[in-house]
Tab-separated table of C-alpha atoms and ligand atoms in Angstrom:
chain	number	residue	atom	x	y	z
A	517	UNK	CA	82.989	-15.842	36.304
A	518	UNK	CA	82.694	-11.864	36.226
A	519	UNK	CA	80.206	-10.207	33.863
A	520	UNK	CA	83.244	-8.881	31.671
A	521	UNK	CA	84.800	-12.275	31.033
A	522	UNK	CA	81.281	-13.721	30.377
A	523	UNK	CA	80.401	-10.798	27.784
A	524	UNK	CA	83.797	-11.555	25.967
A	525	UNK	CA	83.519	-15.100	25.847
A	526	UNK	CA	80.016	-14.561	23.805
A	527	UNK	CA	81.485	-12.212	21.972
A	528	UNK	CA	84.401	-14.791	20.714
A	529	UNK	CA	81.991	-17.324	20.344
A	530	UNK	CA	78.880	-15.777	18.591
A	531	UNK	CA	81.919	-14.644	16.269
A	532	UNK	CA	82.779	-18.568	15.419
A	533	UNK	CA	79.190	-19.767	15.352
A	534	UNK	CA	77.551	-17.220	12.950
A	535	UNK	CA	81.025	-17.872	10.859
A	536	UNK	CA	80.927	-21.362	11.329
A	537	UNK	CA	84.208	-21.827	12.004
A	538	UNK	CA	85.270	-23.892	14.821
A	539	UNK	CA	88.248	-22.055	16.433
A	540	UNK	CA	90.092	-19.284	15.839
A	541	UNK	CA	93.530	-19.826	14.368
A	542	UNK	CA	95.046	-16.523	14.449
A	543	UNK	CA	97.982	-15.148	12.230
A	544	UNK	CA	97.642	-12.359	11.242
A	545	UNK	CA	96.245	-8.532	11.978
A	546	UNK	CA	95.343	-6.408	9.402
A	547	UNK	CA	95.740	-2.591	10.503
A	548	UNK	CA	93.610	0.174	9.175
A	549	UNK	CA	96.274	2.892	8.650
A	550	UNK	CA	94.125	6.689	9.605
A	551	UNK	CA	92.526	6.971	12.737
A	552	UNK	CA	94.210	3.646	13.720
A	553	UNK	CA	97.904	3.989	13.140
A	554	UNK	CA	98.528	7.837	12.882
A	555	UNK	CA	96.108	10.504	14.144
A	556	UNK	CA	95.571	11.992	10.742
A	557	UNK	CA	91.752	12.104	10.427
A	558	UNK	CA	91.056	15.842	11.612
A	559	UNK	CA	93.774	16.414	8.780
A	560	UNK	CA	92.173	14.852	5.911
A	561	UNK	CA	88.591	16.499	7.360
A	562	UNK	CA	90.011	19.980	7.304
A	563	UNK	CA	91.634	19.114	3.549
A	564	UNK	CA	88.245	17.596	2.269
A	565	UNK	CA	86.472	20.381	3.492
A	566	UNK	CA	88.549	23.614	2.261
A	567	UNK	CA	88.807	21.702	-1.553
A	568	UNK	CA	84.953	20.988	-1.450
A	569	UNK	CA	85.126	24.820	-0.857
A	570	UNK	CA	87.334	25.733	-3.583
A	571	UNK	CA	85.043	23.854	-5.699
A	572	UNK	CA	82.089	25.649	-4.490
A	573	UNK	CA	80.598	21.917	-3.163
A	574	UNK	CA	78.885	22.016	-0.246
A	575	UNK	CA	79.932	19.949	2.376
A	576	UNK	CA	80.382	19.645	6.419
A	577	UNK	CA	84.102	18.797	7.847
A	578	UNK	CA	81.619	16.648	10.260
A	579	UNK	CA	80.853	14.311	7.217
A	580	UNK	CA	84.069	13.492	5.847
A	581	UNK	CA	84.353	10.810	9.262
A	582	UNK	CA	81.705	9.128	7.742
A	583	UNK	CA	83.224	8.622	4.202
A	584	UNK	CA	86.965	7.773	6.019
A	585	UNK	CA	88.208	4.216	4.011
A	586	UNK	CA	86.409	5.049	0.842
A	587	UNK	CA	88.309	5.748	-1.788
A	588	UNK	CA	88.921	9.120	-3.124
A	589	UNK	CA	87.020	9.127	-6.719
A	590	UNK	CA	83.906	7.557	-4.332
A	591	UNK	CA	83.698	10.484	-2.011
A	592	UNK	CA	83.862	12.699	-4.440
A	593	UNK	CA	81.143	11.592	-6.750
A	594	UNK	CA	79.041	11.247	-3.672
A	595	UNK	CA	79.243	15.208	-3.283
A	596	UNK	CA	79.103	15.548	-6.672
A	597	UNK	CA	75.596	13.693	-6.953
A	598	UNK	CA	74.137	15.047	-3.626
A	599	UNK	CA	74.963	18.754	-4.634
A	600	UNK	CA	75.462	19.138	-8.669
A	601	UNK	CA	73.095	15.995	-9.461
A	602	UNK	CA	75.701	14.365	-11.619
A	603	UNK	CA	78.571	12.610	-11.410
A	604	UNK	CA	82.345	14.221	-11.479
A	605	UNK	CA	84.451	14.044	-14.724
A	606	UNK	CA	87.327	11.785	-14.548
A	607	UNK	CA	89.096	15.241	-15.260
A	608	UNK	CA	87.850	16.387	-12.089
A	609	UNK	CA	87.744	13.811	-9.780
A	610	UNK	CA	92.090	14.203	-10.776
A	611	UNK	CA	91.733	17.733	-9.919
A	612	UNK	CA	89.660	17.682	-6.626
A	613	UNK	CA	91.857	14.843	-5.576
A	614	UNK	CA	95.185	15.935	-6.427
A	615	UNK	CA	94.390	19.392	-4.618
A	616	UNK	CA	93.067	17.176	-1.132
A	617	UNK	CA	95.954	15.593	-1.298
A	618	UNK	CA	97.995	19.025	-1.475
A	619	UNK	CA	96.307	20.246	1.531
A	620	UNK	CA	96.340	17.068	3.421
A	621	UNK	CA	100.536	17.246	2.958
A	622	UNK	CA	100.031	20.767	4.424
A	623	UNK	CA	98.349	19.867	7.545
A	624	UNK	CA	99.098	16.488	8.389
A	625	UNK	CA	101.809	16.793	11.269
A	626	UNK	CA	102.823	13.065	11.220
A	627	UNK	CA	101.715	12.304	14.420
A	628	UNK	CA	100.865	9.217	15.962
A	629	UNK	CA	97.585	7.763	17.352
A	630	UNK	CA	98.721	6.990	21.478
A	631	UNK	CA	99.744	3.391	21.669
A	632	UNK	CA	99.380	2.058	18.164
A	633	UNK	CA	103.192	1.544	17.919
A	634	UNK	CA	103.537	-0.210	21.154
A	635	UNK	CA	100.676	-2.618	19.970
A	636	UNK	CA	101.919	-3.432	16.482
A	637	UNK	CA	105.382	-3.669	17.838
A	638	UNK	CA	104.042	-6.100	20.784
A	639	UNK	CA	101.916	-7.937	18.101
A	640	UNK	CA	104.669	-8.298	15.543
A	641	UNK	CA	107.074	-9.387	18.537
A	642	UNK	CA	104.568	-12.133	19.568
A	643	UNK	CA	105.055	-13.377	15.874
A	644	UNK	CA	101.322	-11.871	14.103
A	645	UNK	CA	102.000	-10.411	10.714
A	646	UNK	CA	101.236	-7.456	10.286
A	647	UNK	CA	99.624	-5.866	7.278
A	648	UNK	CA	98.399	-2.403	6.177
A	649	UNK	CA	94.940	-2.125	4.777
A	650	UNK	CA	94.142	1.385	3.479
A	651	UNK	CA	91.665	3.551	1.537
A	652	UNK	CA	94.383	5.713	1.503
A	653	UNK	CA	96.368	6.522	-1.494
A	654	UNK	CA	98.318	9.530	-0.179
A	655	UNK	CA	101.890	9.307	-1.106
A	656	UNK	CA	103.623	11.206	1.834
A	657	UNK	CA	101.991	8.981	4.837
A	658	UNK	CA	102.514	5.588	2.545
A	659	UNK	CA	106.208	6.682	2.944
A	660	UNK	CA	106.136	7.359	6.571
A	661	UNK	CA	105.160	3.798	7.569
A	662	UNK	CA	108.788	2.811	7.417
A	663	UNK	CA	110.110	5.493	9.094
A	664	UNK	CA	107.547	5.622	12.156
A	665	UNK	CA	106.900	1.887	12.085
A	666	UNK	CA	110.119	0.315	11.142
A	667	UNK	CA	110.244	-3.288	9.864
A	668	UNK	CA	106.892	-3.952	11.433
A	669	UNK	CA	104.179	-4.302	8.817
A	670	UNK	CA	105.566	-7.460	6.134
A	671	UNK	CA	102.641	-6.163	3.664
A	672	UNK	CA	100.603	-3.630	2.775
A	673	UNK	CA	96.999	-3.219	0.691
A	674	UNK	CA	96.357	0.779	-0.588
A	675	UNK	CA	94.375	2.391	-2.944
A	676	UNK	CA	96.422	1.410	-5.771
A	677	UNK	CA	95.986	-2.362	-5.281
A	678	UNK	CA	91.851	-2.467	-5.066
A	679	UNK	CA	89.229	-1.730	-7.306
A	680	UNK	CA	86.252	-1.991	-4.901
A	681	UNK	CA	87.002	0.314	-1.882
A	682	UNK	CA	85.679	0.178	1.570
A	683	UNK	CA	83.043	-0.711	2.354
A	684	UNK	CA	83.638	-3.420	-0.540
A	685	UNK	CA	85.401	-6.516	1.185
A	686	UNK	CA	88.197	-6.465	-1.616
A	687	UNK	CA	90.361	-4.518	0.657
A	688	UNK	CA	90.288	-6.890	3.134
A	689	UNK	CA	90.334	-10.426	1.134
A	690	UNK	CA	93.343	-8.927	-0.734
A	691	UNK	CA	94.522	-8.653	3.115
A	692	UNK	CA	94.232	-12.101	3.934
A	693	UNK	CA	95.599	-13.245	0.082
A	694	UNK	CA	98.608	-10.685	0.774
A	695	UNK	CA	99.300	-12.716	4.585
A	696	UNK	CA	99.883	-16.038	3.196
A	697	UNK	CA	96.036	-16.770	1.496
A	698	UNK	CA	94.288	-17.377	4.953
A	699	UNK	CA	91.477	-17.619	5.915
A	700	UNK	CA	89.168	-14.979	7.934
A	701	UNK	CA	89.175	-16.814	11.290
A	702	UNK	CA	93.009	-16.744	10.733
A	703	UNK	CA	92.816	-12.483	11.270
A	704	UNK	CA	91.509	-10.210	13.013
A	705	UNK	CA	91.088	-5.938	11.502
A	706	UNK	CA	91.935	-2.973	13.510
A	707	UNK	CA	89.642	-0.131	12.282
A	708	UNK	CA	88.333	3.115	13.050
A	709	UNK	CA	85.599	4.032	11.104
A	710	UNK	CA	82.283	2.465	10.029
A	711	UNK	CA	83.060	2.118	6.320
A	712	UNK	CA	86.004	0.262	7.004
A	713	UNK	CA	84.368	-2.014	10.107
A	714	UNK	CA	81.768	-2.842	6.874
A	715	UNK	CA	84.350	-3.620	4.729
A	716	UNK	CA	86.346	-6.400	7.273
A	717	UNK	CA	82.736	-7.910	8.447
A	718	UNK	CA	81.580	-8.132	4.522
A	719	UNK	CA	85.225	-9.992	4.247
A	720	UNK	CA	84.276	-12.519	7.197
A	721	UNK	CA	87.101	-11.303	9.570
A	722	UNK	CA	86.559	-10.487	13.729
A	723	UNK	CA	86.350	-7.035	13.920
A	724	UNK	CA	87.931	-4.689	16.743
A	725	UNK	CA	86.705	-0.843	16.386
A	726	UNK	CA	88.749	1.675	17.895
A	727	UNK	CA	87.003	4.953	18.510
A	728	UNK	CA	89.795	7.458	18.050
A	729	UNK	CA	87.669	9.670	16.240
A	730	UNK	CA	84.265	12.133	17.062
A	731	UNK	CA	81.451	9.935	16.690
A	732	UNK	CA	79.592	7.633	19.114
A	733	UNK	CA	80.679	4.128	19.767
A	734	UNK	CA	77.236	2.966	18.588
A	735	UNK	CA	77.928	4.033	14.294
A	736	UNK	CA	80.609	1.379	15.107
A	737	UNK	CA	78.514	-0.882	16.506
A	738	UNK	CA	75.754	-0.892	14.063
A	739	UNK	CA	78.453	-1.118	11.236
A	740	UNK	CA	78.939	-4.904	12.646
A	741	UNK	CA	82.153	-4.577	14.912
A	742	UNK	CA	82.475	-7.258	17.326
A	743	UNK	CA	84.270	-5.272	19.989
A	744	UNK	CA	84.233	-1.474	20.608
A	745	UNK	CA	87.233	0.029	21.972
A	746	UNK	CA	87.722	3.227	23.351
A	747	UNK	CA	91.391	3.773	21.961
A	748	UNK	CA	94.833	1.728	21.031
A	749	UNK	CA	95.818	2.186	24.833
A	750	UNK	CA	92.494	0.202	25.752
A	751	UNK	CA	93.456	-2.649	23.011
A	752	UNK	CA	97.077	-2.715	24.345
A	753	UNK	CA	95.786	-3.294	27.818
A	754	UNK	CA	93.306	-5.572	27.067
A	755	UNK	CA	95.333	-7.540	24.592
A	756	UNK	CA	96.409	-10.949	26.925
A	757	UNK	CA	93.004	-11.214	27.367
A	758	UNK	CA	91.868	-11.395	23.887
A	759	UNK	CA	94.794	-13.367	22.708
A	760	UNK	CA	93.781	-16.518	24.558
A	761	UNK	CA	90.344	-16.646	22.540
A	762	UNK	CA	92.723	-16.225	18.945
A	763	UNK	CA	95.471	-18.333	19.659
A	764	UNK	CA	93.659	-21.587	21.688
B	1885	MG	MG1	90.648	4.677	9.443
């Protein structure tokens, strides 16, 4: 038995144990939709950043990785407590929003993170639903999904449909509700980012991170991921291997 195959089977299994669940039964996959799906998050940094400006809040485009999968209103008051002391009208959390999201329709250029198409496509092929779970609530790359990933995802969880954002499990338990009411050893989550690794280990499902993004593998790590990948192309290789742990 190599080292790999022995690190993975603990990984599978510590999974199960602390979970208590005796196997997985796998059904679904619940996709993070920035930083996962479409290589967006230097986009919404760059948008966050230049509005904070406008607003005369300070702020690093650095940070903005950290808040990814929070919703808007949250990352906003944060700012607006750390800097002004208070928290942001309702008025202008609308305002400092609504002008983010202006930018962010600027910039974004649509494009794709390397590979995340040929994995959901494989996935859905294989007969996994597939089901968006995003922070996001930005209009223009909601209505892209169809386009870029036709026919693929059967559901979809956005800002619109949560009250608790990441790093609050809510995303991710409407996830499971929204793929037939399973349970968490019947998914797995794709993410990206630390908030929203929090917010699928908080709901009880395996975790795969995917380090598309600037910081170290170990902020993804210490949010509670079970495996940390290096990119979609290392999850699409590495998938056969996995799937015999999910589907036994
Ligand atoms: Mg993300």
């Amino acid at each position: 038995m190599s080292h790999y195959f022995y690190i993975m089977t603990t990984t599978f299994s510590d999974y199960l144990n602390k979970r208590n669940h005796k196997k997985f039964d796998l059904k679904a996959i619940l996709f993070d939709m920035d930083g996962v799906l479409y290589d967006s998050m230097k986009w919404h940094a760059k948008s966050w950043k230049e509005t904070m400006d406008e607003f005369d809040i300070p702020s690093t485009s650095e940070e903005f990785y950290q808040y990814e999968g929070m919703v808007g209103s949250h990352t906003i008051n944060h700012l607006m407590n750390r800097e002004k002391g208070r928290n942001a009208s309702e008025e202008e959390v609308r305002t400092i929003y609504k002008r983010k999201t202006e930018l962010f329709s600027k910039y974004n250029d649509g494009s794709l993170i390397p590979y995340a198409y040929d994995f959901v496509k494989r996935v859905h092929d294989e007969g996994f639903t597939c089901v968006i779970v995003t922070g996001s609530g930005q209009p223009t790359l909601i209505d892209k999904i169809e386009s870029n990933y036709p026919g693929l995802f059967a559901h979809m969880v956005t800002a619109f449909d949560v009250k608790n954002g990441k790093p609050h499990p809510e995303p991710y338990l409407m996830g499971l509700q929204k793929a037939g009411n399973l349970n968490p050893n019947q998914a797995i989550v794709v993410e990206n980012a630390p908030r929203g690794v929090e917010a699928a280990v908080a709901a009880g499902i395996f975790t795969i991170a995917v380090n598309t993004g600037p910081m170290p593998d170990s902020v993804l790590a210490d949010a509670g991921a079970n495996i940390v990948l290096p990119s979609m192309k290392a999850l699409y290789d590495n998938w056969d291997d996995y799937r015999v742990y999910f589907t036994v």
